Short mmCIF file of C-alpha atoms in Angstrom, two decimals:
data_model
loop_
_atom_site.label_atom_id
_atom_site.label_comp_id
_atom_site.label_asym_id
_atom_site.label_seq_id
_atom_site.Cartn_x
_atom_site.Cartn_y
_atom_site.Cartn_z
CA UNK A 286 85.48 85.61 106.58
CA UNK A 287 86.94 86.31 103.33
CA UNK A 288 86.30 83.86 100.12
CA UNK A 289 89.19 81.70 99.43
CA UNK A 290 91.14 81.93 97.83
CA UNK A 291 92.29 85.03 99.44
CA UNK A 292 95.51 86.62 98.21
CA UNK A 293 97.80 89.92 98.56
CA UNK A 294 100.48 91.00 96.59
CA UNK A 295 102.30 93.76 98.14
CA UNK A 296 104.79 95.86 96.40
CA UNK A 297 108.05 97.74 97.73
CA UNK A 298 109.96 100.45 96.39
CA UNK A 299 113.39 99.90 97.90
CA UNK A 300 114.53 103.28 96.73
CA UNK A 301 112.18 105.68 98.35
CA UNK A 302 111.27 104.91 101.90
CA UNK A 303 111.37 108.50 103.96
CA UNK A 304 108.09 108.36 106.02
CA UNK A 305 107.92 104.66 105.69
CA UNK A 306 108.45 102.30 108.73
CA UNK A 307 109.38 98.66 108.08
CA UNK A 308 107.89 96.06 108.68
CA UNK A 309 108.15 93.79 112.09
CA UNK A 310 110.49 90.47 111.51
CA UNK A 311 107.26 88.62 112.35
CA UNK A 312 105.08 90.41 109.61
CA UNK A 313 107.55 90.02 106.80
CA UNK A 314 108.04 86.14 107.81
CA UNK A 315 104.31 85.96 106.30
CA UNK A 316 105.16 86.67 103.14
CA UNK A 317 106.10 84.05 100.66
CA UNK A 318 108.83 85.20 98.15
CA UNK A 319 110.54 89.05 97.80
CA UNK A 320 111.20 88.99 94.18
CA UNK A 321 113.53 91.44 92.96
CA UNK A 322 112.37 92.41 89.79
CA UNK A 323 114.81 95.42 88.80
CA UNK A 324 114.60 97.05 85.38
CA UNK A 325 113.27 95.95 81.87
CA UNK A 326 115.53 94.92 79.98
CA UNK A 327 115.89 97.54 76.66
CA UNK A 328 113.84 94.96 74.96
CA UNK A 329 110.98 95.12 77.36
CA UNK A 330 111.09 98.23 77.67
CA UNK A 331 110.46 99.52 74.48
CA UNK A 332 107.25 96.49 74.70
CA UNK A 333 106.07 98.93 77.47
CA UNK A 334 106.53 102.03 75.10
CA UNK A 335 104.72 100.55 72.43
CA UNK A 336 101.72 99.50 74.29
CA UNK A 337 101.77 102.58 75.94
CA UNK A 338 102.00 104.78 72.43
CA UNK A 339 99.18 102.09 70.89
CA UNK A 340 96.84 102.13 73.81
CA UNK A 341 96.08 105.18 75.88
CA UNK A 342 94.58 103.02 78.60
CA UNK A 343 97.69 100.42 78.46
CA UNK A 344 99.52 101.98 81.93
CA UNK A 345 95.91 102.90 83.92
CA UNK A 346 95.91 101.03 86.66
CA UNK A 347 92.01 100.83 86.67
CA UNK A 348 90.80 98.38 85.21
CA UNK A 349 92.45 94.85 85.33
CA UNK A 350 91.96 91.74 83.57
CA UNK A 351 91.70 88.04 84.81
CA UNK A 352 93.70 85.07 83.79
CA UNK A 353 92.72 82.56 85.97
CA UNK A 354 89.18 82.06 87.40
CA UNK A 355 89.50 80.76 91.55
CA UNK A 356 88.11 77.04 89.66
CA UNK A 357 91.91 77.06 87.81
CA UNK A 358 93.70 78.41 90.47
CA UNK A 359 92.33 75.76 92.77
CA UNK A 360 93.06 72.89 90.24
CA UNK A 361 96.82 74.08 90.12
CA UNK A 362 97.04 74.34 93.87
CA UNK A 363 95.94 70.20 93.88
CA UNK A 364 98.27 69.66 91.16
CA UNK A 365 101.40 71.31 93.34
CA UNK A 366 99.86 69.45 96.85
CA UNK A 367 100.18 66.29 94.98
CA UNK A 368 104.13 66.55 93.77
CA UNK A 369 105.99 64.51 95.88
CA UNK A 370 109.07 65.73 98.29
CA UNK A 371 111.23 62.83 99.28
CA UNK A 372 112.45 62.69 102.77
CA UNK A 373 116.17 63.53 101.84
CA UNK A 374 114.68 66.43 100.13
CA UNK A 375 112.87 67.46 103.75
CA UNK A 376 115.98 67.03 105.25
CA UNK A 377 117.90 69.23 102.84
CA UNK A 378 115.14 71.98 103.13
CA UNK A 379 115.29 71.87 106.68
CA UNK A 380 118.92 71.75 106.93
CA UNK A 381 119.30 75.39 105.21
CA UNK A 382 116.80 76.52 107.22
CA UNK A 383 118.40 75.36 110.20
CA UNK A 384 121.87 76.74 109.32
CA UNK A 385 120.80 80.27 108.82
CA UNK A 386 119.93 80.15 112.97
CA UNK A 387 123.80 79.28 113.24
CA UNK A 388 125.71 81.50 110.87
CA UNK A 389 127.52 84.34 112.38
CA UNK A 390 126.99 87.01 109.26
CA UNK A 391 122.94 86.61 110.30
CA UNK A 392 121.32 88.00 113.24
CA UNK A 393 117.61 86.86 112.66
CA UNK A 394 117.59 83.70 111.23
CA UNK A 395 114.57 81.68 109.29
CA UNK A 396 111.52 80.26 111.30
CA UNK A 397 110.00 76.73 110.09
CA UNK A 398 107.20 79.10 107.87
CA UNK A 399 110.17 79.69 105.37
CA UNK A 400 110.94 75.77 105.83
CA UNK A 401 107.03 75.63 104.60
CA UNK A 402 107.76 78.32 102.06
CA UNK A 403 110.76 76.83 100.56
CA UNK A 404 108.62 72.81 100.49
CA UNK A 405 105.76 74.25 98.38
CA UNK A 406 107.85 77.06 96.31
CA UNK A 407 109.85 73.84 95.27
CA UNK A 408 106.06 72.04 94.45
CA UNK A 409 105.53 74.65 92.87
CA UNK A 410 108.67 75.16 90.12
CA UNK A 411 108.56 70.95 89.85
CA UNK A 412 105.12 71.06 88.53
CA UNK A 413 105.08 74.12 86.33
CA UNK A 414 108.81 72.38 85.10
CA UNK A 415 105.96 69.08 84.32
CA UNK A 416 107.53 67.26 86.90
CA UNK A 417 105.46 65.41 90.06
CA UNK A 418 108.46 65.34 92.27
CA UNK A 419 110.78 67.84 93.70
CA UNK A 420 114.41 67.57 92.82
CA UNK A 421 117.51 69.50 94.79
CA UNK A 422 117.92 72.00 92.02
CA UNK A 423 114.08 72.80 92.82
CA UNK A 424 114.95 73.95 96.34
CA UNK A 425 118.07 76.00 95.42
CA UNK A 426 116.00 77.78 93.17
CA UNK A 427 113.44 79.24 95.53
CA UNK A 428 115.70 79.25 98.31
CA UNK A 429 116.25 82.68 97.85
CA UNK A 430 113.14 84.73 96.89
CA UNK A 431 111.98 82.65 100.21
CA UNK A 432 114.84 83.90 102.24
CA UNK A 433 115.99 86.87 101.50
CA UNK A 434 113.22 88.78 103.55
CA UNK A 435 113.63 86.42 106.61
CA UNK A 436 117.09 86.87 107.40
CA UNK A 437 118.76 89.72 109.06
CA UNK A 438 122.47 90.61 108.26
CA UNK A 439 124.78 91.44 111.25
CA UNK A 440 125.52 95.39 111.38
CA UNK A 441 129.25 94.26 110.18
CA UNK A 442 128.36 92.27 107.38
CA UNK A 443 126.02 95.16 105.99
CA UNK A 444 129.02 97.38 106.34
CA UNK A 445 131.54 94.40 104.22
CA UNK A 446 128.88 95.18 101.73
CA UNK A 447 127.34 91.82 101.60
CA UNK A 448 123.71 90.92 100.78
CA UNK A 449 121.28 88.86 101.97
CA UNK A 450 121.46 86.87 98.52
CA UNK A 451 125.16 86.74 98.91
CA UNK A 452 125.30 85.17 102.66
CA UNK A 453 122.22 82.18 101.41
CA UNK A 454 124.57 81.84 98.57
CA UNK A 455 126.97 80.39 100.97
CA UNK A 456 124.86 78.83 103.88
CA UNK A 457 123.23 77.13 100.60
CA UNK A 458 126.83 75.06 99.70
CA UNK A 459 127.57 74.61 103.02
CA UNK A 460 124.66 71.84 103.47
CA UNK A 461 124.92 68.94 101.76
CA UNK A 462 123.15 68.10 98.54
CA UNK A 463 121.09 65.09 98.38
CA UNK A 464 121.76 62.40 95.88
#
């Protein structure tokens, strides 16, 4: 058995993918969040030159450097189990969930894992925002990184142009907020 905790972070280019194969609906359903992360802003950027121009090492991808020991990450994993989710909150989570099984732009909608996803992505943002409760905005946030890689466009809405961001966009404000 592998030590816990045990973590992957996969990476995709979604430019090049000639000899690739995708992934199975059930594989990618493991995953947590697909954050797009796009380009560096010009600012950022030229951080990445100057590291680079400073510090011949600075882009090896040898050797890497910890900053968290498993002790911390453990402590912030009890920190997020112990923000609380109200039961309107569940409902709400569950009620996006649900409607992405009954939208007609989606052909694969989400399984109860991205229900799970979305409930501790939300933990997640409350506590790093200081907060020991989870709060509506909390959900819409992580809504999408959790989706976007769960649900599968209908051929016709790939050919409208729309995205998988776009159609959550609108399954999200059809459910009703909690107050």
């Amino acid at each position: 058995p592998m030590e816990r905790p045990f973590m992957i972070v996969a990476t995709q280019n979604p430019i090049e993918q000639e000899g690739t194969y995708r992934l199975p609906e059930a594989q990618l359903d493991r995953f947590f969040f697909k954050i797009d992360v796009g380009y560096p802003t010009l600012e950022e950027e030229v951080t990445i030159l100057q590291r680079a121009a400073s510090d011949a090492d600075a882009l090896s991808t040898g050797a890497t450097e910890a900053v968290l020991d498993p002790e911390e990450l453990e402590r912030a994993r009890s920190l997020v189990r112990q923000v609380r989710c109200e039961e309107r909150l569940l409902r709400y989570i569950a009620g996006i969930v649900d409607r992405t099984r009954h939208d007609g732009s989606l052909m694969l909608g989400a399984s109860p894992r991205a229900s799970l996803a979305i409930l501790m992505g939300s933990k997640a943002r409350a506590a790093l925002e200081g907060r020991d409760f989870v709060t509506p905005e909390d959900v819409q946030a992580v809504v999408p990184p959790v989706l976007r890689h769960r649900v599968q466009l209908t051929p016709e809405r790939e050919m409208e142009g729309l995205t998988p961001d776009q159609v959550i966009a609108l399954l999200v404000k059809q459910v009703e907020v909690p107050r």
